[in-house]
mmCIF file of C-alpha atoms in Angstrom:
data_model
loop_
_atom_site.group_PDB
_atom_site.id
_atom_site.type_symbol
_atom_site.label_atom_id
_atom_site.label_comp_id
_atom_site.label_asym_id
_atom_site.label_seq_id
_atom_site.Cartn_x
_atom_site.Cartn_y
_atom_site.Cartn_z
ATOM 1 C CA UNK A 1 -2.010 21.276 -22.212
ATOM 2 C CA UNK A 2 -0.129 24.411 -23.190
ATOM 3 C CA UNK A 3 3.225 23.648 -24.860
ATOM 4 C CA UNK A 4 6.412 23.622 -22.755
ATOM 5 C CA UNK A 5 7.645 26.690 -24.650
ATOM 6 C CA UNK A 6 4.465 28.519 -23.757
ATOM 7 C CA UNK A 7 4.659 27.328 -20.144
ATOM 8 C CA UNK A 8 8.047 28.952 -19.670
ATOM 9 C CA UNK A 9 6.425 32.265 -20.489
ATOM 10 C CA UNK A 10 3.619 31.930 -17.944
ATOM 11 C CA UNK A 11 3.571 33.674 -14.583
ATOM 12 C CA UNK A 12 3.753 31.821 -11.259
ATOM 13 C CA UNK A 13 0.044 32.403 -10.769
ATOM 14 C CA UNK A 14 -0.811 30.967 -14.190
ATOM 15 C CA UNK A 15 1.406 27.926 -13.645
ATOM 16 C CA UNK A 16 -0.198 27.297 -10.281
ATOM 17 C CA UNK A 17 -3.659 27.536 -11.820
ATOM 18 C CA UNK A 18 -2.777 24.886 -14.416
ATOM 19 C CA UNK A 19 -1.226 22.703 -11.737
ATOM 20 C CA UNK A 20 -4.279 23.053 -9.521
ATOM 21 C CA UNK A 21 -6.642 22.137 -12.363
ATOM 22 C CA UNK A 22 -4.766 18.870 -12.853
ATOM 23 C CA UNK A 23 -4.626 18.124 -9.129
ATOM 24 C CA UNK A 24 -8.358 18.704 -8.737
ATOM 25 C CA UNK A 25 -9.030 15.905 -11.221
ATOM 26 C CA UNK A 26 -7.433 13.431 -8.792
ATOM 27 C CA UNK A 27 -8.384 14.757 -5.354
ATOM 28 C CA UNK A 28 -11.496 13.280 -3.769
ATOM 29 C CA UNK A 29 -11.233 9.828 -5.348
ATOM 30 C CA UNK A 30 -11.952 7.110 -2.784
ATOM 31 C CA UNK A 31 -8.918 4.822 -2.246
ATOM 32 C CA UNK A 32 -10.732 1.475 -2.251
ATOM 33 C CA UNK A 33 -7.489 -0.456 -2.680
ATOM 34 C CA UNK A 34 -5.851 1.208 0.327
ATOM 35 C CA UNK A 35 -8.823 0.365 2.564
ATOM 36 C CA UNK A 36 -9.016 -3.278 1.451
ATOM 37 C CA UNK A 37 -5.240 -3.576 1.608
ATOM 38 C CA UNK A 38 -5.140 -2.175 5.147
ATOM 39 C CA UNK A 39 -7.895 -4.369 6.571
ATOM 40 C CA UNK A 40 -6.617 -7.544 4.906
ATOM 41 C CA UNK A 41 -3.024 -6.902 5.877
ATOM 42 C CA UNK A 42 -3.950 -6.298 9.517
ATOM 43 C CA UNK A 43 -6.086 -9.447 9.768
ATOM 44 C CA UNK A 44 -3.242 -11.549 8.351
ATOM 45 C CA UNK A 45 -0.743 -9.926 10.714
ATOM 46 C CA UNK A 46 -2.902 -10.506 13.815
ATOM 47 C CA UNK A 47 -3.698 -14.095 12.786
ATOM 48 C CA UNK A 48 -0.105 -15.005 12.068
ATOM 49 C CA UNK A 49 1.157 -15.407 15.631
ATOM 50 C CA UNK A 50 -1.475 -17.946 16.783
ATOM 51 C CA UNK A 51 -1.168 -19.806 13.468
ATOM 52 C CA UNK A 52 2.552 -20.236 14.068
ATOM 53 C CA UNK A 53 2.124 -21.015 17.773
ATOM 54 C CA UNK A 54 -0.338 -23.829 17.018
ATOM 55 C CA UNK A 55 1.825 -25.270 14.276
ATOM 56 C CA UNK A 56 -0.323 -24.378 11.266
ATOM 57 C CA UNK A 57 2.367 -22.144 9.742
ATOM 58 C CA UNK A 58 6.127 -22.837 10.032
ATOM 59 C CA UNK A 59 8.185 -20.171 11.767
ATOM 60 C CA UNK A 60 10.312 -19.439 8.694
ATOM 61 C CA UNK A 61 7.225 -18.752 6.576
ATOM 62 C CA UNK A 62 5.676 -16.722 9.375
ATOM 63 C CA UNK A 63 8.788 -14.562 9.460
ATOM 64 C CA UNK A 64 8.509 -13.784 5.739
ATOM 65 C CA UNK A 65 4.780 -13.027 5.942
ATOM 66 C CA UNK A 66 5.210 -10.867 9.045
ATOM 67 C CA UNK A 67 7.957 -8.845 7.372
ATOM 68 C CA UNK A 68 5.726 -8.217 4.357
ATOM 69 C CA UNK A 69 2.798 -7.343 6.652
ATOM 70 C CA UNK A 70 4.698 -4.716 8.608
ATOM 71 C CA UNK A 71 6.262 -3.267 5.460
ATOM 72 C CA UNK A 72 2.854 -2.886 3.815
ATOM 73 C CA UNK A 73 1.160 -1.431 6.878
ATOM 74 C CA UNK A 74 2.318 2.172 6.577
ATOM 75 C CA UNK A 75 0.974 3.414 3.248
ATOM 76 C CA UNK A 76 -2.769 3.008 4.022
ATOM 77 C CA UNK A 77 -2.167 4.784 7.322
ATOM 78 C CA UNK A 78 -0.406 7.501 5.356
ATOM 79 C CA UNK A 79 -3.559 7.959 3.259
ATOM 80 C CA UNK A 80 -5.542 8.351 6.480
ATOM 81 C CA UNK A 81 -3.061 10.876 7.880
ATOM 82 C CA UNK A 82 -4.008 13.166 4.999
ATOM 83 C CA UNK A 83 -7.764 12.517 5.411
ATOM 84 C CA UNK A 84 -7.914 10.980 1.944
ATOM 85 C CA UNK A 85 -10.389 8.260 2.953
ATOM 86 C CA UNK A 86 -12.729 10.717 4.688
ATOM 87 C CA UNK A 87 -12.383 14.237 6.048
ATOM 88 C CA UNK A 88 -13.533 15.389 9.507
ATOM 89 C CA UNK A 89 -17.323 15.393 9.629
ATOM 90 C CA UNK A 90 -17.741 12.960 6.732
ATOM 91 C CA UNK A 91 -19.900 9.853 7.130
ATOM 92 C CA UNK A 92 -16.915 7.504 6.732
ATOM 93 C CA UNK A 93 -14.609 9.420 9.046
ATOM 94 C CA UNK A 94 -14.525 6.413 11.379
ATOM 95 C CA UNK A 95 -13.080 4.317 8.538
ATOM 96 C CA UNK A 96 -10.364 6.877 7.898
ATOM 97 C CA UNK A 97 -9.331 6.745 11.559
ATOM 98 C CA UNK A 98 -9.585 2.940 11.700
ATOM 99 C CA UNK A 99 -7.258 2.554 8.724
ATOM 100 C CA UNK A 100 -4.909 5.076 10.296
ATOM 101 C CA UNK A 101 -4.715 3.115 13.532
ATOM 102 C CA UNK A 102 -4.411 -0.424 12.195
ATOM 103 C CA UNK A 103 -1.693 0.705 9.817
ATOM 104 C CA UNK A 104 0.354 2.297 12.576
ATOM 105 C CA UNK A 105 0.210 -0.386 15.282
ATOM 106 C CA UNK A 106 2.507 -2.898 13.490
ATOM 107 C CA UNK A 107 5.061 -0.077 13.234
ATOM 108 C CA UNK A 108 4.840 0.523 17.004
ATOM 109 C CA UNK A 109 3.874 4.166 16.584
ATOM 110 C CA UNK A 110 0.411 5.397 17.467
ATOM 111 C CA UNK A 111 -1.629 6.941 14.690
ATOM 112 C CA UNK A 112 -1.961 10.382 16.358
ATOM 113 C CA UNK A 113 1.834 10.605 16.722
ATOM 114 C CA UNK A 114 2.375 9.569 13.109
ATOM 115 C CA UNK A 115 -0.165 12.072 11.854
ATOM 116 C CA UNK A 116 1.042 15.007 13.939
ATOM 117 C CA UNK A 117 4.704 14.505 13.054
ATOM 118 C CA UNK A 118 4.037 13.747 9.399
ATOM 119 C CA UNK A 119 2.040 16.926 8.910
ATOM 120 C CA UNK A 120 4.921 18.830 10.494
ATOM 121 C CA UNK A 121 7.247 17.155 7.991
ATOM 122 C CA UNK A 122 5.102 18.540 5.183
ATOM 123 C CA UNK A 123 5.168 22.018 6.692
ATOM 124 C CA UNK A 124 8.938 22.044 7.259
ATOM 125 C CA UNK A 125 10.445 19.520 4.823
ATOM 126 C CA UNK A 126 14.272 19.563 4.851
ATOM 127 C CA UNK A 127 14.467 22.128 7.641
ATOM 128 C CA UNK A 128 17.252 20.868 9.951
ATOM 129 C CA UNK A 129 15.513 22.202 13.049
ATOM 130 C CA UNK A 130 11.802 21.760 12.328
ATOM 131 C CA UNK A 131 11.485 18.726 10.037
ATOM 132 C CA UNK A 132 10.954 15.680 12.312
ATOM 133 C CA UNK A 133 12.277 13.428 9.523
ATOM 134 C CA UNK A 134 15.459 15.385 8.916
ATOM 135 C CA UNK A 135 17.452 12.718 10.781
ATOM 136 C CA UNK A 136 16.985 10.492 7.708
ATOM 137 C CA UNK A 137 19.254 12.632 5.534
ATOM 138 C CA UNK A 138 22.510 10.972 4.422
ATOM 139 C CA UNK A 139 24.977 11.300 1.556
ATOM 140 C CA UNK A 140 24.548 7.837 -0.005
ATOM 141 C CA UNK A 141 22.018 4.973 0.074
ATOM 142 C CA UNK A 142 24.328 2.769 2.167
ATOM 143 C CA UNK A 143 24.983 5.564 4.631
ATOM 144 C CA UNK A 144 21.245 6.159 4.850
ATOM 145 C CA UNK A 145 20.489 2.521 5.715
ATOM 146 C CA UNK A 146 23.367 2.335 8.182
ATOM 147 C CA UNK A 147 22.287 5.568 9.834
ATOM 148 C CA UNK A 148 18.736 4.229 10.224
ATOM 149 C CA UNK A 149 20.036 1.068 11.884
ATOM 150 C CA UNK A 150 22.371 2.958 14.204
ATOM 151 C CA UNK A 151 19.629 5.344 15.284
ATOM 152 C CA UNK A 152 17.560 2.407 16.569
ATOM 153 C CA UNK A 153 20.294 1.083 18.838
ATOM 154 C CA UNK A 154 19.937 1.519 22.638
ATOM 155 C CA UNK A 155 22.572 4.253 22.649
ATOM 156 C CA UNK A 156 21.693 5.692 19.254
ATOM 157 C CA UNK A 157 21.713 9.443 18.760
ATOM 158 C CA UNK A 158 19.506 11.693 16.621
ATOM 159 C CA UNK A 159 16.808 9.032 16.763
ATOM 160 C CA UNK A 160 13.274 9.070 15.440
ATOM 161 C CA UNK A 161 12.011 9.030 19.025
ATOM 162 C CA UNK A 162 14.092 12.109 19.879
ATOM 163 C CA UNK A 163 12.951 14.050 16.813
ATOM 164 C CA UNK A 164 9.297 13.104 17.227
ATOM 165 C CA UNK A 165 9.275 13.905 20.950
ATOM 166 C CA UNK A 166 10.814 17.332 20.350
ATOM 167 C CA UNK A 167 8.314 17.993 17.549
ATOM 168 C CA UNK A 168 5.334 17.077 19.734
ATOM 169 C CA UNK A 169 6.694 19.313 22.476
ATOM 170 C CA UNK A 170 7.189 22.199 20.043
ATOM 171 C CA UNK A 171 3.599 22.026 18.754
ATOM 172 C CA UNK A 172 2.129 21.570 22.224
ATOM 173 C CA UNK A 173 1.029 17.951 21.800
ATOM 174 C CA UNK A 174 3.024 16.279 24.575
ATOM 175 C CA UNK A 175 -0.224 14.499 25.506
ATOM 176 C CA UNK A 176 0.264 12.228 22.491
ATOM 177 C CA UNK A 177 3.373 10.773 24.110
ATOM 178 C CA UNK A 178 1.349 8.991 26.821
ATOM 179 C CA UNK A 179 -0.390 6.403 24.577
ATOM 180 C CA UNK A 180 2.849 6.082 22.616
ATOM 181 C CA UNK A 181 4.743 5.140 25.770
ATOM 182 C CA UNK A 182 1.954 2.693 26.611
ATOM 183 C CA UNK A 183 2.238 0.999 23.204
ATOM 184 C CA UNK A 184 6.018 0.744 23.518
ATOM 185 C CA UNK A 185 5.823 -0.761 27.012
ATOM 186 C CA UNK A 186 3.157 -3.244 25.885
ATOM 187 C CA UNK A 187 5.366 -4.340 22.985
ATOM 188 C CA UNK A 188 8.452 -4.938 25.098
ATOM 189 C CA UNK A 189 6.341 -6.545 27.798
ATOM 190 C CA UNK A 190 4.984 -8.973 25.215
ATOM 191 C CA UNK A 191 8.470 -9.816 23.945
ATOM 192 C CA UNK A 192 9.696 -10.399 27.495
ATOM 193 C CA UNK A 193 6.704 -12.571 28.412
ATOM 194 C CA UNK A 194 6.997 -14.724 25.298
ATOM 195 C CA UNK A 195 10.727 -15.155 25.839
ATOM 196 C CA UNK A 196 10.166 -16.050 29.503
ATOM 197 C CA UNK A 197 7.635 -18.690 28.439
ATOM 198 C CA UNK A 198 10.098 -20.311 26.031
ATOM 199 C CA UNK A 199 9.017 -18.673 22.789
ATOM 200 C CA UNK A 200 11.925 -16.285 22.288
ATOM 201 C CA UNK A 201 12.607 -17.478 18.723
ATOM 202 C CA UNK A 202 8.981 -17.051 17.678
ATOM 203 C CA UNK A 203 8.815 -13.596 19.248
ATOM 204 C CA UNK A 204 12.040 -12.535 17.555
ATOM 205 C CA UNK A 205 11.115 -13.836 14.100
ATOM 206 C CA UNK A 206 7.472 -12.756 14.103
ATOM 207 C CA UNK A 207 7.645 -9.453 15.951
ATOM 208 C CA UNK A 208 11.120 -8.012 16.493
ATOM 209 C CA UNK A 209 13.063 -8.791 13.299
ATOM 210 C CA UNK A 210 10.194 -8.089 10.841
ATOM 211 C CA UNK A 211 9.776 -4.702 12.492
ATOM 212 C CA UNK A 212 13.476 -3.886 12.118
ATOM 213 C CA UNK A 213 13.573 -4.882 8.448
ATOM 214 C CA UNK A 214 10.288 -3.187 7.559
ATOM 215 C CA UNK A 215 11.161 0.092 9.255
ATOM 216 C CA UNK A 216 14.516 0.244 7.447
ATOM 217 C CA UNK A 217 12.762 -0.398 4.131
ATOM 218 C CA UNK A 218 10.066 2.203 4.774
ATOM 219 C CA UNK A 219 12.461 4.871 5.996
ATOM 220 C CA UNK A 220 14.687 4.381 2.966
ATOM 221 C CA UNK A 221 11.978 4.503 0.304
ATOM 222 C CA UNK A 222 9.652 7.026 1.943
ATOM 223 C CA UNK A 223 12.164 9.111 3.832
ATOM 224 C CA UNK A 224 15.575 9.157 2.215
ATOM 225 C CA UNK A 225 15.225 8.369 -1.508
ATOM 226 C CA UNK A 226 12.508 10.850 -2.575
ATOM 227 C CA UNK A 227 14.015 13.710 -0.541
ATOM 228 C CA UNK A 228 17.686 13.216 -1.388
ATOM 229 C CA UNK A 229 19.808 15.355 -1.434
ATOM 230 C CA UNK A 230 17.435 17.380 0.726
ATOM 231 C CA UNK A 231 19.223 20.695 0.485
ATOM 232 C CA UNK A 232 16.249 22.937 -0.248
ATOM 233 C CA UNK A 233 13.219 24.035 1.730
ATOM 234 C CA UNK A 234 11.524 25.538 -1.335
ATOM 235 C CA UNK A 235 8.107 23.937 -1.826
ATOM 236 C CA UNK A 236 8.961 22.807 -5.355
ATOM 237 C CA UNK A 237 12.406 21.464 -4.467
ATOM 238 C CA UNK A 238 11.986 19.648 -1.165
ATOM 239 C CA UNK A 239 11.463 16.373 -3.000
ATOM 240 C CA UNK A 240 11.778 14.921 -6.502
ATOM 241 C CA UNK A 241 10.782 12.210 -8.929
ATOM 242 C CA UNK A 242 13.328 9.436 -9.220
ATOM 243 C CA UNK A 243 13.961 6.131 -10.987
ATOM 244 C CA UNK A 244 13.996 3.165 -8.608
ATOM 245 C CA UNK A 245 15.702 -0.099 -9.539
ATOM 246 C CA UNK A 246 12.733 -1.848 -7.924
ATOM 247 C CA UNK A 247 10.154 0.053 -9.943
ATOM 248 C CA UNK A 248 7.270 2.032 -8.529
ATOM 249 C CA UNK A 249 5.681 -0.917 -6.715
ATOM 250 C CA UNK A 250 8.974 -2.050 -5.198
ATOM 251 C CA UNK A 251 9.648 1.479 -3.980
ATOM 252 C CA UNK A 252 6.166 1.732 -2.429
ATOM 253 C CA UNK A 253 4.907 4.220 -4.999
ATOM 254 C CA UNK A 254 7.471 6.831 -4.018
ATOM 255 C CA UNK A 255 8.947 7.486 -7.469
ATOM 256 C CA UNK A 256 6.372 10.264 -7.850
ATOM 257 C CA UNK A 257 6.666 11.605 -4.307
ATOM 258 C CA UNK A 258 6.964 15.185 -5.531
ATOM 259 C CA UNK A 259 3.280 15.101 -6.467
ATOM 260 C CA UNK A 260 2.380 14.003 -2.948
ATOM 261 C CA UNK A 261 4.261 16.884 -1.349
ATOM 262 C CA UNK A 262 2.673 19.420 -3.654
ATOM 263 C CA UNK A 263 -0.836 17.963 -3.424
ATOM 264 C CA UNK A 264 -0.983 15.601 -0.422
ATOM 265 C CA UNK A 265 -4.687 14.799 -0.803
ATOM 266 C CA UNK A 266 -4.187 13.019 -4.119
ATOM 267 C CA UNK A 267 -4.519 9.276 -3.373
ATOM 268 C CA UNK A 268 -1.360 7.238 -3.786
ATOM 269 C CA UNK A 269 -2.753 5.174 -6.663
ATOM 270 C CA UNK A 270 -3.387 8.324 -8.702
ATOM 271 C CA UNK A 271 -0.018 10.023 -8.201
ATOM 272 C CA UNK A 272 1.665 8.432 -11.273
ATOM 273 C CA UNK A 273 -1.049 9.698 -13.621
ATOM 274 C CA UNK A 274 -1.070 13.104 -11.934
ATOM 275 C CA UNK A 275 2.711 13.284 -12.280
ATOM 276 C CA UNK A 276 2.767 12.654 -16.029
ATOM 277 C CA UNK A 277 0.000 15.184 -16.577
ATOM 278 C CA UNK A 278 1.762 17.720 -14.375
ATOM 279 C CA UNK A 279 5.364 17.107 -15.451
ATOM 280 C CA UNK A 280 5.628 19.947 -18.034
ATOM 281 C CA UNK A 281 4.483 22.372 -15.353
ATOM 282 C CA UNK A 282 6.977 20.957 -12.853
ATOM 283 C CA UNK A 283 9.753 21.302 -15.426
ATOM 284 C CA UNK A 284 8.764 24.913 -16.025
ATOM 285 C CA UNK A 285 9.042 25.486 -12.294
ATOM 286 C CA UNK A 286 12.548 24.005 -12.187
ATOM 287 C CA UNK A 287 11.613 20.920 -10.170
ATOM 288 C CA UNK A 288 13.938 17.911 -9.962
ATOM 289 C CA UNK A 289 12.069 15.625 -12.373
ATOM 290 C CA UNK A 290 14.884 14.584 -14.716
ATOM 291 C CA UNK A 291 14.999 10.877 -13.779
ATOM 292 C CA UNK A 292 11.404 10.178 -14.840
#
């Protein structure tokens, strides 16, 4: 690697070439862990409800496992959203789409909606009008969490549903709302039926509350923390590297989120290595990488 002093003297084109050479060393690596993680997590999640209903697993333990399941469901789907498992036309494309779907269902958002809105987030990160995730912006961590909770209330404003619906309408994909509405109705229908049959506590602790906790956790670590303060739409300043008190695993691998935004086809498990190799270049570009 060229020295940092030398890097500061390079042109934008030369810096990009160095950055691209590093990124290319990590793109195209098959994310075995994400695939195994996704399939295993989904099987456990689906099995949990009957195991609790038939008394094989206590409700309190089921609640903990379900919360972990839903929290862990998003990241493999996120890999699929960027075609990291397999690109269109590849032999394993079906696996990419399968992982995308089974990772999105526990979050009550269909995979096509997640993918369409997430790609728009990448195109328009931090744009108040065009970024579907802009509603996550807040001044402090506590305000961020509180805002997330408020937005999910029946009378909440500036909600994820509002932003995603307007985004789908803007890009001409209103058709994706139909299966999304179907999934939402099926979920609430299930909760109502289980409550009517005398299993309200089980439904709340295995389905409703784990979803609320997991979504807050995901939105904080994937949405708010790596994009804060979110004042720039410049490609190299829309996100940052940051030091999490929970470490990289506890923050769902998002400490190095800047690498993902710059090179979204690098698998999650390779972003830390790519970051350290790329950091001198990012510093030369004036990126927010001071915390790590």
